[in-house]
CSV table of C-alpha atoms in Angstrom, one decimal:
chain,number,residue,atom,x,y,z
R,1,MET,CA,-56.3,-23.4,26.4
R,2,SER,CA,-54.3,-23.1,29.5
R,3,LEU,CA,-50.8,-23.2,27.8
R,4,LYS,CA,-52.5,-20.3,25.2
R,5,LEU,CA,-53.4,-18.7,28.4
R,6,ILE,CA,-49.7,-18.3,30.2
R,7,CYS,CA,-48.5,-16.7,26.5
R,8,PHE,CA,-50.8,-14.4,26.1
R,9,PHE,CA,-50.0,-13.4,30.0
R,10,LEU,CA,-45.9,-13.4,29.1
R,11,CYS,CA,-46.5,-12.3,25.9
R,12,THR,CA,-48.2,-8.8,27.7
R,13,LEU,CA,-45.9,-8.4,30.8
R,14,ILE,CA,-42.5,-9.0,28.7
R,15,THR,CA,-44.2,-6.4,25.5
R,16,PRO,CA,-43.8,-3.1,28.0
R,17,ASN,CA,-40.3,-3.9,28.8
R,18,LEU,CA,-39.0,-4.6,25.6
R,19,THR,CA,-40.4,-0.7,24.8
R,20,GLY,CA,-39.4,0.9,27.7
R,21,GLU,CA,-36.1,2.5,29.4
R,22,ASP,CA,-34.4,-1.2,29.2
R,23,ALA,CA,-35.7,-1.5,25.1
R,24,LEU,CA,-32.7,-2.2,22.9
R,25,LEU,CA,-31.5,0.5,20.1
R,26,PRO,CA,-31.4,-0.4,16.6
R,27,ALA,CA,-28.2,-0.6,15.8
R,28,PRO,CA,-26.2,1.1,13.6
R,29,GLN,CA,-26.2,1.0,9.7
R,30,ASN,CA,-24.5,1.7,6.3
R,31,ILE,CA,-21.4,1.7,7.2
R,32,SER,CA,-18.6,2.3,4.9
R,33,ILE,CA,-14.8,3.1,4.5
R,34,LEU,CA,-14.0,6.3,2.4
R,35,SER,CA,-10.1,5.9,2.0
R,36,THR,CA,-8.1,9.0,0.3
R,37,ASN,CA,-4.2,9.4,-0.1
R,38,MET,CA,-4.0,7.6,2.9
R,39,LYS,CA,-6.9,9.2,5.5
R,40,HIS,CA,-9.4,6.5,6.4
R,41,LEU,CA,-12.7,7.3,7.8
R,42,LEU,CA,-15.0,5.8,8.8
R,43,THR,CA,-18.6,6.6,8.3
R,44,TRP,CA,-22.3,4.8,9.5
R,45,SER,CA,-25.9,6.2,9.5
R,46,PRO,CA,-27.6,8.2,12.2
R,47,VAL,CA,-30.1,5.9,14.9
R,48,ILE,CA,-32.6,8.2,15.3
R,49,VAL,CA,-34.9,8.1,18.6
R,50,GLN,CA,-37.1,11.2,19.3
R,51,GLY,CA,-36.3,13.9,21.8
R,52,GLU,CA,-32.9,11.9,22.3
R,53,THR,CA,-28.6,12.4,21.4
R,54,LEU,CA,-26.9,9.0,20.9
R,55,ARG,CA,-23.6,8.6,21.0
R,56,TYR,CA,-21.5,6.1,19.1
R,57,SER,CA,-18.9,4.1,19.8
R,58,VAL,CA,-16.0,2.2,17.1
R,59,GLU,CA,-14.0,-0.5,18.0
R,60,PHE,CA,-11.3,-2.1,15.4
R,61,GLN,CA,-10.1,-5.6,15.1
R,62,GLY,CA,-6.7,-6.1,12.9
R,63,GLU,CA,-5.0,-9.4,12.1
R,64,TYR,CA,-3.1,-9.2,14.6
R,65,GLU,CA,-6.3,-9.6,18.1
R,66,ARG,CA,-8.1,-12.0,15.4
R,67,GLU,CA,-4.8,-15.1,15.5
R,68,TYR,CA,-3.5,-14.6,18.7
R,69,ALA,CA,-5.8,-12.3,20.9
R,70,ASN,CA,-8.8,-14.3,20.9
R,71,GLU,CA,-10.3,-12.1,18.8
R,72,SER,CA,-10.9,-9.6,20.7
R,73,TRP,CA,-11.1,-6.3,19.9
R,74,ILE,CA,-9.7,-2.4,20.3
R,75,ALA,CA,-11.8,0.9,21.0
R,76,ILE,CA,-11.1,3.9,19.1
R,77,ASN,CA,-11.0,6.5,22.1
R,78,GLU,CA,-11.1,9.2,19.7
R,79,CYS,CA,-14.7,7.6,18.7
R,80,SER,CA,-15.1,6.5,21.9
R,81,LEU,CA,-19.3,8.5,22.6
R,82,ILE,CA,-18.5,10.9,19.9
R,83,THR,CA,-22.2,12.2,18.3
R,84,ALA,CA,-20.6,12.3,14.9
R,85,THR,CA,-21.4,9.4,12.5
R,86,VAL,CA,-17.8,9.6,11.4
R,87,CYS,CA,-14.7,8.4,12.8
R,88,ASN,CA,-11.1,9.3,11.4
R,89,ILE,CA,-9.2,5.7,12.4
R,90,THR,CA,-6.0,6.7,10.4
R,91,GLU,CA,-3.5,6.4,13.3
R,92,ASP,CA,-5.1,3.0,14.2
R,93,ILE,CA,-5.5,1.6,11.1
R,94,SER,CA,-1.2,1.9,11.6
R,95,ALA,CA,-0.1,-1.9,9.5
R,96,THR,CA,-1.2,-3.3,5.6
R,97,VAL,CA,-3.5,-6.2,7.0
R,98,ALA,CA,-7.3,-6.8,6.6
R,99,TYR,CA,-9.1,-5.1,9.3
R,100,ASN,CA,-13.0,-5.9,11.2
R,101,LEU,CA,-14.5,-2.5,12.4
R,102,ARG,CA,-18.4,-1.8,14.6
R,103,VAL,CA,-20.0,1.4,15.7
R,104,ARG,CA,-22.4,0.7,18.5
R,105,ALA,CA,-25.0,3.6,19.5
R,106,GLU,CA,-25.8,4.6,23.2
R,107,VAL,CA,-28.2,7.4,24.8
R,108,GLY,CA,-28.0,7.0,28.4
R,109,ALA,CA,-28.2,3.0,29.9
R,110,ARG,CA,-29.9,1.4,26.5
R,111,ARG,CA,-27.4,0.7,23.3
R,112,SER,CA,-27.6,-1.2,20.7
R,113,GLU,CA,-26.2,-4.4,18.9
R,114,TRP,CA,-22.6,-4.0,17.2
R,115,GLY,CA,-22.8,-2.8,13.5
R,116,THR,CA,-20.0,-5.1,11.2
R,117,LEU,CA,-18.8,-3.5,8.1
R,118,LYS,CA,-19.4,-5.7,5.8
R,119,GLY,CA,-16.2,-7.8,5.2
R,120,PHE,CA,-12.4,-6.6,5.5
R,121,PHE,CA,-10.9,-3.0,5.3
R,122,ASN,CA,-7.0,-3.5,4.4
R,123,ARG,CA,-5.1,0.4,3.6
R,124,VAL,CA,-4.0,-0.5,0.8
R,125,THR,CA,-7.0,-0.3,-1.2
R,126,THR,CA,-6.7,3.5,0.1
R,127,SER,CA,-7.4,5.7,-3.4
R,128,LEU,CA,-4.0,7.8,-4.4
R,129,THR,CA,-4.8,11.0,-6.7
R,130,PRO,CA,-2.3,13.4,-8.2
R,131,PRO,CA,0.2,15.6,-6.2
R,132,LEU,CA,-1.1,19.5,-6.7
R,133,LEU,CA,2.0,21.5,-8.9
R,134,LYS,CA,2.9,24.5,-9.9
R,135,VAL,CA,5.7,25.1,-12.3
R,136,ILE,CA,7.5,28.2,-12.4
R,137,ALA,CA,10.1,30.3,-14.7
R,138,ASP,CA,12.1,31.5,-12.7
R,139,GLY,CA,15.0,33.2,-15.5
R,140,TYR,CA,16.1,30.5,-17.7
R,141,HIS,CA,15.8,28.0,-13.6
R,142,LEU,CA,12.9,25.6,-13.6
R,143,LEU,CA,11.0,25.3,-10.6
R,144,VAL,CA,8.1,22.9,-9.4
R,145,GLU,CA,5.8,24.0,-6.2
R,146,LEU,CA,4.5,20.5,-5.4
R,147,GLU,CA,1.4,19.6,-2.4
R,148,ASP,CA,2.6,19.0,1.1
R,149,MET,CA,1.2,15.4,0.9
R,150,GLY,CA,2.1,14.8,4.4
R,151,PRO,CA,5.1,12.6,5.3
R,152,ALA,CA,4.3,9.4,3.6
R,153,PHE,CA,4.1,10.6,0.1
R,154,GLN,CA,7.4,10.7,-2.2
R,155,PHE,CA,6.4,12.7,-6.1
R,156,ARG,CA,8.1,11.5,-9.4
R,157,VAL,CA,8.8,14.2,-11.1
R,158,LEU,CA,9.4,14.4,-15.0
R,159,TYR,CA,10.3,17.1,-17.1
R,160,TRP,CA,10.8,17.7,-20.2
R,161,LYS,CA,12.0,20.0,-23.3
R,162,LYS,CA,8.7,20.7,-25.3
R,163,GLY,CA,9.3,19.3,-29.3
R,164,GLU,CA,12.0,16.5,-27.1
R,165,GLU,CA,9.1,13.8,-25.8
R,166,SER,CA,11.7,11.3,-26.6
R,167,ARG,CA,14.3,12.8,-23.6
R,168,VAL,CA,11.8,12.6,-20.4
R,169,GLN,CA,13.8,13.3,-17.4
R,170,GLU,CA,13.0,12.1,-14.2
R,171,LYS,CA,13.2,13.7,-10.6
R,172,VAL,CA,12.5,11.8,-7.0
R,173,VAL,CA,11.4,14.3,-4.1
R,174,LYS,CA,10.9,12.8,-1.2
R,175,GLU,CA,10.4,15.3,0.9
R,176,VAL,CA,8.7,18.6,0.1
R,177,SER,CA,10.1,21.9,1.4
R,178,SER,CA,10.2,23.5,-0.9
R,179,VAL,CA,10.1,24.4,-3.9
R,180,VAL,CA,12.1,21.6,-6.1
R,181,HIS,CA,14.6,22.9,-8.7
R,182,LEU,CA,14.2,20.5,-11.8
R,183,ASP,CA,16.5,22.4,-14.8
R,184,THR,CA,18.0,25.3,-16.6
R,185,MET,CA,16.6,25.7,-19.6
R,186,GLU,CA,16.9,27.3,-22.4
R,187,ALA,CA,16.2,31.1,-23.3
R,188,GLY,CA,13.0,31.1,-25.6
R,189,GLY,CA,12.6,26.9,-24.5
R,190,ASP,CA,8.7,25.6,-23.7
R,191,TYR,CA,9.8,23.2,-20.6
R,192,CYS,CA,6.7,20.8,-19.4
R,193,VAL,CA,6.2,19.3,-16.3
R,194,LYS,CA,4.4,16.6,-14.8
R,195,ALA,CA,4.2,14.7,-11.5
R,196,GLN,CA,2.7,11.4,-9.5
R,197,THR,CA,2.0,10.3,-5.8
R,198,TYR,CA,4.1,7.2,-4.3
R,199,VAL,CA,3.6,5.6,-1.0
R,200,GLU,CA,6.0,3.5,-0.4
R,201,ALA,CA,4.2,1.7,2.4
R,202,ILE,CA,1.7,-0.3,-0.1
R,203,ASN,CA,3.6,0.4,-3.5
R,204,ARG,CA,1.6,2.0,-4.9
R,205,SER,CA,1.1,5.3,-7.2
R,206,SER,CA,-1.4,7.3,-8.2
R,207,SER,CA,-1.8,7.9,-12.5
R,208,PHE,CA,0.2,11.3,-13.2
R,209,SER,CA,-1.2,15.1,-13.4
R,210,GLN,CA,-2.2,17.7,-15.8
R,211,THR,CA,0.8,18.0,-17.6
R,212,GLN,CA,1.8,22.0,-16.6
R,213,CYS,CA,4.4,23.5,-19.1
R,214,VAL,CA,5.7,26.8,-19.4
R,215,ARG,CA,8.1,29.1,-21.4
R,216,ALA,CA,12.0,30.0,-20.0
R,217,GLN,CA,11.7,33.8,-19.6
R,218,GLY,CA,14.4,36.2,-23.0
R,219,ASP,CA,14.1,35.8,-25.4
R,220,THR,CA,17.1,34.3,-28.6
R,221,SER,CA,18.7,36.8,-28.8
R,222,MET,CA,19.1,38.0,-26.1
R,223,TRP,CA,20.9,35.2,-25.1
R,224,LEU,CA,23.3,35.6,-28.5
R,225,VAL,CA,23.6,38.8,-27.1
R,226,THR,CA,25.2,37.6,-23.9
R,227,ALA,CA,27.0,34.3,-25.1
R,228,LEU,CA,29.3,37.1,-28.1
R,229,ALA,CA,29.5,39.5,-25.4
R,230,SER,CA,30.6,36.1,-22.9
R,231,CYS,CA,33.4,35.0,-25.7
R,232,ALA,CA,34.4,38.5,-26.9
R,233,GLY,CA,35.5,40.2,-23.0
R,234,PHE,CA,37.3,36.5,-23.3
R,235,ALA,CA,39.2,37.0,-26.2
R,236,VAL,CA,40.6,40.5,-24.8
R,237,ALA,CA,41.4,39.2,-21.7
R,238,ALA,CA,43.3,36.5,-23.6
R,239,LEU,CA,45.0,38.8,-26.0
R,240,THR,CA,45.6,41.0,-22.4
R,241,LEU,CA,47.0,39.0,-20.5
R,242,PRO,CA,50.2,38.3,-21.6
R,243,PHE,CA,51.2,41.4,-22.2
R,244,LEU,CA,50.8,43.1,-18.8
R,245,THR,CA,52.5,39.7,-17.2
R,246,TRP,CA,55.7,41.1,-19.7
R,247,LYS,CA,54.9,44.3,-18.6
R,248,THR,CA,54.8,42.8,-15.1
R,249,SER,CA,57.9,41.1,-15.4
R,250,LYS,CA,59.9,44.0,-17.0
R,251,MET,CA,58.9,46.7,-13.9
R,252,PHE,CA,60.1,44.4,-11.5
R,253,GLN,CA,63.3,43.8,-13.1
R,254,TYR,CA,63.7,47.6,-13.4
R,255,SER,CA,63.0,48.5,-9.8
R,256,CYS,CA,64.7,45.7,-7.8
R,257,CYS,CA,67.7,44.8,-10.5
R,258,PRO,CA,68.9,48.8,-12.2
R,259,PRO,CA,71.3,48.4,-14.9
R,260,ALA,CA,74.4,50.9,-14.3
R,261,VAL,CA,75.7,53.8,-15.7
R,262,LEU,CA,78.8,54.1,-16.7
R,263,PRO,CA,79.7,57.7,-17.0
R,264,ASP,CA,81.2,59.8,-19.8
R,265,THR,CA,85.0,59.3,-18.5
R,266,LEU,CA,84.5,56.1,-18.9
R,267,LYS,CA,82.8,55.1,-21.9
R,268,VAL,CA,85.0,53.5,-24.2
R,269,LEU,CA,83.7,53.7,-27.7
R,270,GLU,CA,86.7,52.7,-30.0
R,271,SER,CA,88.2,49.1,-28.8
R,272,PRO,CA,90.4,47.7,-27.4
R,273,THR,CA,90.6,50.4,-25.0
R,274,GLN,CA,93.8,53.4,-25.5
R,275,LEU,CA,95.0,54.9,-22.7
R,276,ILE,CA,97.9,57.2,-22.5
R,277,LEU,CA,99.6,56.8,-19.6
R,278,CYS,CA,102.6,59.7,-18.2
R,279,GLY,CA,105.7,59.4,-16.3
R,280,SER,CA,105.6,63.1,-14.8
R,281,GLU,CA,104.3,66.1,-15.7
R,282,GLU,CA,107.4,68.1,-16.5
R,283,ALA,CA,108.4,65.4,-20.0
R,284,GLU,CA,107.9,66.8,-22.7
R,285,GLN,CA,106.3,63.5,-25.3
R,286,CYS,CA,104.8,60.7,-23.5
R,287,ASP,CA,105.3,57.7,-23.9
R,288,LEU,CA,102.0,56.0,-26.1
R,289,MET,CA,100.8,52.6,-24.0
R,290,VAL,CA,97.7,51.2,-26.5
R,291,VAL,CA,96.1,48.1,-23.2
R,292,VAL,CA,93.5,46.5,-23.5
R,293,ILE,CA,91.5,46.5,-20.2
R,294,PRO,CA,88.1,44.5,-20.2
R,295,SER,CA,84.6,46.5,-19.7
R,296,GLU,CA,84.6,45.2,-16.2
R,297,GLU,CA,88.1,46.4,-14.6
R,298,ILE,CA,87.1,49.5,-16.1
R,299,LEU,CA,83.6,49.2,-14.0
R,300,HIS,CA,85.9,48.3,-11.3
R,301,LEU,CA,88.7,51.2,-11.4
R,302,TRP,CA,85.7,53.5,-11.5
R,303,ILE,CA,84.6,52.2,-8.4
R,304,GLN,CA,87.4,52.9,-6.4
R,305,GLU,CA,87.8,56.6,-8.2
R,306,THR,CA,84.3,57.0,-6.3
R,307,LEU,CA,84.7,55.5,-2.7
C-alpha cells in the first residue's frame, strides 16, 4: 500500500513539469519530398501550439556521413530556425546517393524530437518534365526556342518535314542562350518539332513534348519564279562574260599597241614594188629599174626621212 502512495506522489510531481515550459513539443509529421526537374523540396505538417510561433530546423545525412563520419548529421543553414514548413534542399543533395533527412520544431527553450523522412531519398528519382518550346518559321528558316531549365539540362530535338516522318533529324542542344536554327525549309512545306530533356548527372530523359508544326513562309509558285529568275540570270551572265572578255582584251591591245599606219606615198599597190630612179634632173630619159624591196625596209626608209 505504501508503494502505491509513493508512485502516486511521484506522478503528481512529474506531471506538472511535463506540461510546463520544459515539456517536449510534438515532432513534425508527414515529412515528404517533392522533387521535379532536379529541384528538391522537403515539406512537413506544422506543429500547432496555441499562442506560439514555432520554428523548424532541417538536417541531412548522406552516404559519407553514414559510413565514414560516425553517422553524423549536417545542418542545412538555409533551413535553420525557419517558420515555413518547406525547405529547399537542392544545393545540399549534390550527389546521386541515398540521403536521410529529419526535421525538429522549436519554440523558446522547448524542442521536439526529430521527425525523420521515411526511407531514403535519391535525386535519381526526380520527376523530369518535357521542355516548353516555341517553333518559329523565319522565312525559310526553321527555328526553335527552348525553355532554360538550368545548367544540368540538355535537350534532344527531333524535327522533320510533314509527310516524311521516316526522315526524322536530330539535334542535341547543350546550352540554351537564344533561338536555335534547325533547318532550311522548302517553300510551302510543313515542318514539325518535338523535344525532350536529358540530365547527364542522373542519366535520365523526360518524355517528349507535344509536337508543334509550322509552315514555311511564301508559296511554291514564288519559289519557282525565284529559281527561274536565278537560272536566267546565270545564263545571261554565262553568255555575256566571254564577249565582254574579248572586247576588253581588244581595247587593251589597241590602247597599248596601236597598229602602224603607212603614208599613202609608201603604200605599194602591186607586188613586187617598182621604183623609178633617175640619175639626174637634166637627163632626157631615166633608166627604169625594177627593185623588189620588202615592206619592212620601206617602213624603215620612211621613218628615216621623217626624222
